[in-house]
Amino acid sequence: MNRPYNSAIKTGGLFRNARKLGIFLLVVTLSIVAISCRKTVISTGETAAMRPAGDAITQADQLFAGRSDLVKVRQGIIALRQAQAEDQGNYELAWRLAKFNYYLGDRSPDAGERDKAFHDGIEAGKMAVKLQDGKPEGHFWLGANYGGSAKTSMLAGLSEFDDIKREMETVIKLDERYQDASAYMALGQLYLEAPGLLGGDTQKAIQYLEKGLKLGPDNALLRSQLAAAYVEAHRNDDARKQIDALLAMKPAAGYEPEYDEAVAEVKKLQEKIK
């Protein structure tokens, strides 16, 4: 008499257990799917963050080719930073970050962005020099960012004259032809623009620029700086010769933006010495 009742109890318990088991399996299945999806998202994010330095460098260099649009310079900085987060000991990333930040700081219309760019450029340049002290790129772009910072701050100018000089002299020792002898241009500009109390000297500026021009005759910015130095020294005929030579030049491949800047500068000089 008790069997049907007992059987009913057992049967009901079986169904309840089956339902519980089904729910349990469903929860486990959903958990596995969720974990799997989460792993996929994390893996995708890690893949993006761990982008190879070579790919980032290629993209950044391509963006820098269109540097007349500062948006591309900013995008290049982001690409390099993302790669550097996973490869902090990469020299190629470090000196490019110094270079890109200098370009942004030198041309940004926003004072806050300029200050940050030069600050970040100095830090990146220091890292590059620490990683490869015997190569010119890190020293050059570190010195360039020191110079940019000095332009935006009188206090920085007072403290960074020697820093700029040291870095550019190091570049000359390592490779005086680097960037078409641009270290000579930087030293010439330094002596031309610095106050006399800090060591400014127009004649010394001319000496550096003339030496640089012999090594980098296609450097349009260097030629425009030499013309400006001649004007400062009241050597207007020599300035006109440099202006005419620059205007007759064809821009070096890949340096069209710098050529355009140089042309704009010498046209201002032409008006000044009419």
Short mmCIF file of C-alpha atoms in Angstrom, two decimals:
data_model
loop_
_atom_site.label_atom_id
_atom_site.label_comp_id
_atom_site.label_asym_id
_atom_site.label_seq_id
_atom_site.Cartn_x
_atom_site.Cartn_y
_atom_site.Cartn_z
CA MET A 1 0.00 0.00 0.00
CA ASN A 2 2.86 2.28 0.58
CA ARG A 3 4.63 1.52 -2.74
CA PRO A 4 2.60 3.85 -4.91
CA TYR A 5 2.98 6.59 -2.38
CA ASN A 6 6.64 5.89 -1.90
CA SER A 7 7.06 5.58 -5.64
CA ALA A 8 5.31 8.88 -6.10
CA ILE A 9 7.63 10.51 -3.65
CA LYS A 10 10.65 9.04 -5.38
CA THR A 11 9.34 10.01 -8.81
CA GLY A 12 8.64 13.58 -7.68
CA GLY A 13 12.06 13.80 -6.10
CA LEU A 14 13.59 12.58 -9.34
CA PHE A 15 11.81 15.26 -11.34
CA ARG A 16 12.82 17.89 -8.80
CA ASN A 17 16.40 16.64 -8.92
CA ALA A 18 16.28 16.62 -12.70
CA ARG A 19 15.03 20.20 -12.72
CA LYS A 20 17.73 21.21 -10.26
CA LEU A 21 20.34 19.42 -12.34
CA GLY A 22 19.07 21.10 -15.48
CA ILE A 23 19.16 24.51 -13.87
CA PHE A 24 22.63 23.79 -12.51
CA LEU A 25 23.89 22.71 -15.93
CA LEU A 26 22.32 25.78 -17.51
CA VAL A 27 24.02 28.06 -14.98
CA VAL A 28 27.34 26.29 -15.52
CA THR A 29 26.92 26.54 -19.29
CA LEU A 30 26.10 30.24 -19.14
CA SER A 31 29.03 30.82 -16.79
CA ILE A 32 31.40 29.08 -19.18
CA VAL A 33 30.06 31.11 -22.10
CA ALA A 34 30.41 34.35 -20.10
CA ILE A 35 33.95 33.49 -19.02
CA SER A 36 34.80 32.52 -22.57
CA CYS A 37 33.43 35.83 -23.89
CA ARG A 38 35.28 37.75 -21.19
CA LYS A 39 38.51 36.00 -22.08
CA THR A 40 37.91 36.87 -25.72
CA VAL A 41 37.44 40.56 -24.84
CA ILE A 42 40.49 40.59 -22.59
CA SER A 43 42.53 38.77 -25.21
CA THR A 44 41.47 41.25 -27.89
CA GLY A 45 42.32 44.20 -25.62
CA GLU A 46 45.69 42.72 -24.75
CA THR A 47 46.41 42.13 -28.41
CA ALA A 48 45.66 45.80 -29.16
CA ALA A 49 47.75 47.00 -26.22
CA MET A 50 50.60 44.65 -27.08
CA ARG A 51 50.87 45.88 -30.64
CA PRO A 52 54.38 45.20 -31.99
CA ALA A 53 56.70 48.20 -31.85
CA GLY A 54 57.56 47.79 -35.52
CA ASP A 55 53.93 48.20 -36.57
CA ALA A 56 53.53 51.29 -34.37
CA ILE A 57 56.70 52.83 -35.77
CA THR A 58 55.56 52.22 -39.34
CA GLN A 59 52.17 53.79 -38.65
CA ALA A 60 53.72 56.73 -36.80
CA ASP A 61 56.19 57.43 -39.61
CA GLN A 62 53.36 57.37 -42.13
CA LEU A 63 51.37 59.80 -40.00
CA PHE A 64 54.39 62.09 -39.62
CA ALA A 65 54.64 62.33 -43.40
CA GLY A 66 51.38 64.31 -43.18
CA ARG A 67 52.61 66.44 -40.24
CA SER A 68 51.26 69.66 -41.72
CA ASP A 69 48.02 68.42 -40.15
CA LEU A 70 48.75 68.37 -36.41
CA VAL A 71 45.96 65.83 -35.88
CA LYS A 72 48.22 63.27 -37.54
CA VAL A 73 51.10 64.20 -35.26
CA ARG A 74 48.86 63.67 -32.24
CA GLN A 75 47.71 60.31 -33.63
CA GLY A 76 51.34 59.31 -34.12
CA ILE A 77 52.13 60.16 -30.50
CA ILE A 78 49.23 57.97 -29.33
CA ALA A 79 50.44 55.03 -31.45
CA LEU A 80 53.97 55.35 -30.11
CA ARG A 81 52.81 55.64 -26.50
CA GLN A 82 50.67 52.54 -26.77
CA ALA A 83 53.61 50.56 -28.09
CA GLN A 84 55.98 51.98 -25.50
CA ALA A 85 53.65 50.89 -22.69
CA GLU A 86 54.57 47.29 -23.58
CA ASP A 87 58.14 47.92 -24.72
CA GLN A 88 59.66 50.62 -22.55
CA GLY A 89 63.21 49.72 -23.48
CA ASN A 90 62.74 50.41 -27.19
CA TYR A 91 65.06 53.19 -28.36
CA GLU A 92 63.28 53.70 -31.68
CA LEU A 93 60.01 54.42 -29.90
CA ALA A 94 61.64 56.77 -27.38
CA TRP A 95 63.41 59.08 -29.79
CA ARG A 96 60.41 59.24 -32.09
CA LEU A 97 58.24 60.30 -29.17
CA ALA A 98 60.73 63.10 -28.49
CA LYS A 99 60.62 64.11 -32.16
CA PHE A 100 56.82 64.04 -32.49
CA ASN A 101 56.35 65.97 -29.25
CA TYR A 102 58.84 68.61 -30.38
CA TYR A 103 57.02 69.09 -33.65
CA LEU A 104 53.66 69.37 -31.88
CA GLY A 105 55.01 71.77 -29.25
CA ASP A 106 56.72 73.95 -31.83
CA ARG A 107 53.58 74.38 -33.91
CA SER A 108 50.57 74.01 -31.64
CA PRO A 109 48.53 77.20 -31.18
CA ASP A 110 47.52 76.07 -27.69
CA ALA A 111 49.90 77.13 -24.89
CA GLY A 112 48.92 74.26 -22.62
CA GLU A 113 49.49 71.72 -25.35
CA ARG A 114 52.84 73.29 -26.20
CA ASP A 115 54.08 73.10 -22.62
CA LYS A 116 52.96 69.49 -22.23
CA ALA A 117 54.47 68.47 -25.56
CA PHE A 118 57.88 69.91 -24.72
CA HIS A 119 57.77 68.38 -21.24
CA ASP A 120 56.87 64.96 -22.66
CA GLY A 121 59.47 65.40 -25.39
CA ILE A 122 62.19 66.08 -22.83
CA GLU A 123 61.23 62.98 -20.85
CA ALA A 124 61.20 60.85 -24.01
CA GLY A 125 64.54 62.30 -25.11
CA LYS A 126 66.09 61.53 -21.73
CA MET A 127 64.84 57.96 -22.01
CA ALA A 128 66.30 57.62 -25.51
CA VAL A 129 69.69 58.93 -24.35
CA LYS A 130 69.62 56.54 -21.40
CA LEU A 131 68.90 53.62 -23.73
CA GLN A 132 71.41 54.50 -26.46
CA ASP A 133 73.82 57.23 -25.40
CA GLY A 134 76.04 56.64 -28.41
CA LYS A 135 73.42 57.44 -31.05
CA PRO A 136 72.52 60.95 -32.28
CA GLU A 137 68.71 60.83 -32.46
CA GLY A 138 68.01 60.90 -28.75
CA HIS A 139 70.48 63.70 -28.09
CA PHE A 140 69.19 65.79 -30.99
CA TRP A 141 65.50 65.62 -30.10
CA LEU A 142 66.22 66.05 -26.40
CA GLY A 143 68.12 69.23 -27.23
CA ALA A 144 65.36 70.37 -29.58
CA ASN A 145 62.76 69.99 -26.82
CA TYR A 146 64.99 71.89 -24.39
CA GLY A 147 65.07 74.65 -26.99
CA GLY A 148 61.31 74.61 -27.43
CA SER A 149 60.80 74.80 -23.69
CA ALA A 150 63.25 77.70 -23.46
CA LYS A 151 61.21 79.64 -26.03
CA THR A 152 58.02 79.32 -24.02
CA SER A 153 59.50 80.11 -20.62
CA MET A 154 62.08 82.71 -19.63
CA LEU A 155 62.97 80.63 -16.57
CA ALA A 156 63.50 77.57 -18.74
CA GLY A 157 65.63 79.63 -21.11
CA LEU A 158 67.89 80.68 -18.27
CA SER A 159 68.42 77.11 -17.14
CA GLU A 160 68.52 75.25 -20.45
CA PHE A 161 71.08 77.16 -22.52
CA ASP A 162 73.84 74.78 -21.41
CA ASP A 163 71.57 71.74 -21.82
CA ILE A 164 70.81 72.61 -25.44
CA LYS A 165 74.47 73.32 -26.16
CA ARG A 166 75.60 70.03 -24.59
CA GLU A 167 73.12 67.89 -26.51
CA MET A 168 73.80 69.50 -29.89
CA GLU A 169 77.55 69.32 -29.42
CA THR A 170 77.13 65.64 -28.63
CA VAL A 171 75.20 65.15 -31.87
CA ILE A 172 78.04 66.79 -33.79
CA LYS A 173 80.55 64.43 -32.20
CA LEU A 174 78.42 61.40 -33.02
CA ASP A 175 77.21 62.37 -36.50
CA GLU A 176 77.59 65.97 -37.60
CA ARG A 177 75.55 65.31 -40.75
CA TYR A 178 72.51 64.08 -38.85
CA GLN A 179 69.29 65.67 -40.19
CA ASP A 180 71.32 67.57 -42.80
CA ALA A 181 73.61 69.13 -40.16
CA SER A 182 70.67 70.39 -38.12
CA ALA A 183 72.71 70.36 -34.89
CA TYR A 184 74.76 73.23 -36.36
CA MET A 185 71.50 75.00 -37.17
CA ALA A 186 70.26 74.52 -33.61
CA LEU A 187 73.49 75.92 -32.15
CA GLY A 188 73.40 78.83 -34.57
CA GLN A 189 69.83 79.61 -33.58
CA LEU A 190 70.74 79.28 -29.91
CA TYR A 191 73.54 81.85 -30.13
CA LEU A 192 71.49 84.10 -32.37
CA GLU A 193 68.42 84.27 -30.12
CA ALA A 194 69.94 84.04 -26.63
CA PRO A 195 70.55 87.29 -24.72
CA GLY A 196 74.14 88.36 -24.44
CA LEU A 197 74.13 87.67 -20.70
CA LEU A 198 73.39 84.01 -21.44
CA GLY A 199 76.08 83.71 -24.08
CA GLY A 200 74.27 84.96 -27.16
CA ASP A 201 76.69 85.87 -29.92
CA THR A 202 75.69 86.73 -33.51
CA GLN A 203 79.15 86.08 -34.93
CA LYS A 204 79.35 82.67 -33.30
CA ALA A 205 75.86 81.93 -34.63
CA ILE A 206 77.02 82.74 -38.16
CA GLN A 207 80.07 80.49 -37.78
CA TYR A 208 77.94 77.52 -36.77
CA LEU A 209 75.40 78.13 -39.52
CA GLU A 210 78.01 78.55 -42.24
CA LYS A 211 79.71 75.32 -41.19
CA GLY A 212 76.38 73.53 -41.16
CA LEU A 213 75.49 74.79 -44.62
CA LYS A 214 78.66 73.21 -46.03
CA LEU A 215 77.52 69.85 -44.67
CA GLY A 216 73.80 70.25 -45.42
CA PRO A 217 73.35 72.54 -48.43
CA ASP A 218 69.81 71.23 -49.00
CA ASN A 219 68.67 72.15 -45.49
CA ALA A 220 66.21 74.94 -46.23
CA LEU A 221 65.63 75.88 -42.58
CA LEU A 222 69.35 76.14 -41.96
CA ARG A 223 69.71 78.45 -44.95
CA SER A 224 66.87 80.65 -43.72
CA GLN A 225 68.49 80.84 -40.28
CA LEU A 226 71.77 81.90 -41.85
CA ALA A 227 69.98 84.63 -43.80
CA ALA A 228 68.41 85.85 -40.53
CA ALA A 229 71.82 85.87 -38.85
CA TYR A 230 73.29 87.93 -41.70
CA VAL A 231 70.46 90.43 -41.35
CA GLU A 232 71.15 90.65 -37.62
CA ALA A 233 74.80 91.33 -38.41
CA HIS A 234 73.81 94.00 -41.00
CA ARG A 235 75.18 91.88 -43.84
CA ASN A 236 72.15 92.37 -46.05
CA ASP A 237 73.86 91.47 -49.32
CA ASP A 238 74.90 88.10 -47.90
CA ALA A 239 71.36 87.63 -46.59
CA ARG A 240 69.93 88.28 -50.05
CA LYS A 241 72.23 85.65 -51.56
CA GLN A 242 70.92 83.05 -49.12
CA ILE A 243 67.33 84.10 -49.74
CA ASP A 244 67.75 83.87 -53.52
CA ALA A 245 69.45 80.47 -53.21
CA LEU A 246 66.66 79.13 -51.01
CA LEU A 247 63.90 80.36 -53.30
CA ALA A 248 65.65 78.72 -56.23
CA MET A 249 65.89 75.37 -54.42
CA LYS A 250 63.56 72.45 -54.80
CA PRO A 251 62.38 71.03 -51.48
CA ALA A 252 64.14 67.84 -50.42
CA ALA A 253 61.87 64.81 -50.69
CA GLY A 254 59.96 64.33 -47.46
CA TYR A 255 60.81 67.80 -46.14
CA GLU A 256 58.26 69.87 -48.03
CA PRO A 257 56.65 71.28 -44.84
CA GLU A 258 60.02 72.51 -43.59
CA TYR A 259 60.79 74.05 -46.98
CA ASP A 260 57.49 75.91 -46.92
CA GLU A 261 58.28 77.24 -43.45
CA ALA A 262 61.71 78.37 -44.59
CA VAL A 263 60.24 80.18 -47.59
CA ALA A 264 57.74 81.97 -45.37
CA GLU A 265 60.56 83.11 -43.08
CA VAL A 266 62.83 84.45 -45.82
CA LYS A 267 59.96 86.34 -47.42
CA LYS A 268 59.57 88.20 -44.14
CA LEU A 269 63.29 88.97 -44.26
CA GLN A 270 62.94 90.27 -47.81
CA GLU A 271 60.41 92.80 -46.63
CA LYS A 272 62.69 93.79 -43.78
CA ILE A 273 65.76 94.51 -45.95
CA LYS A 274 64.12 96.15 -48.94
#
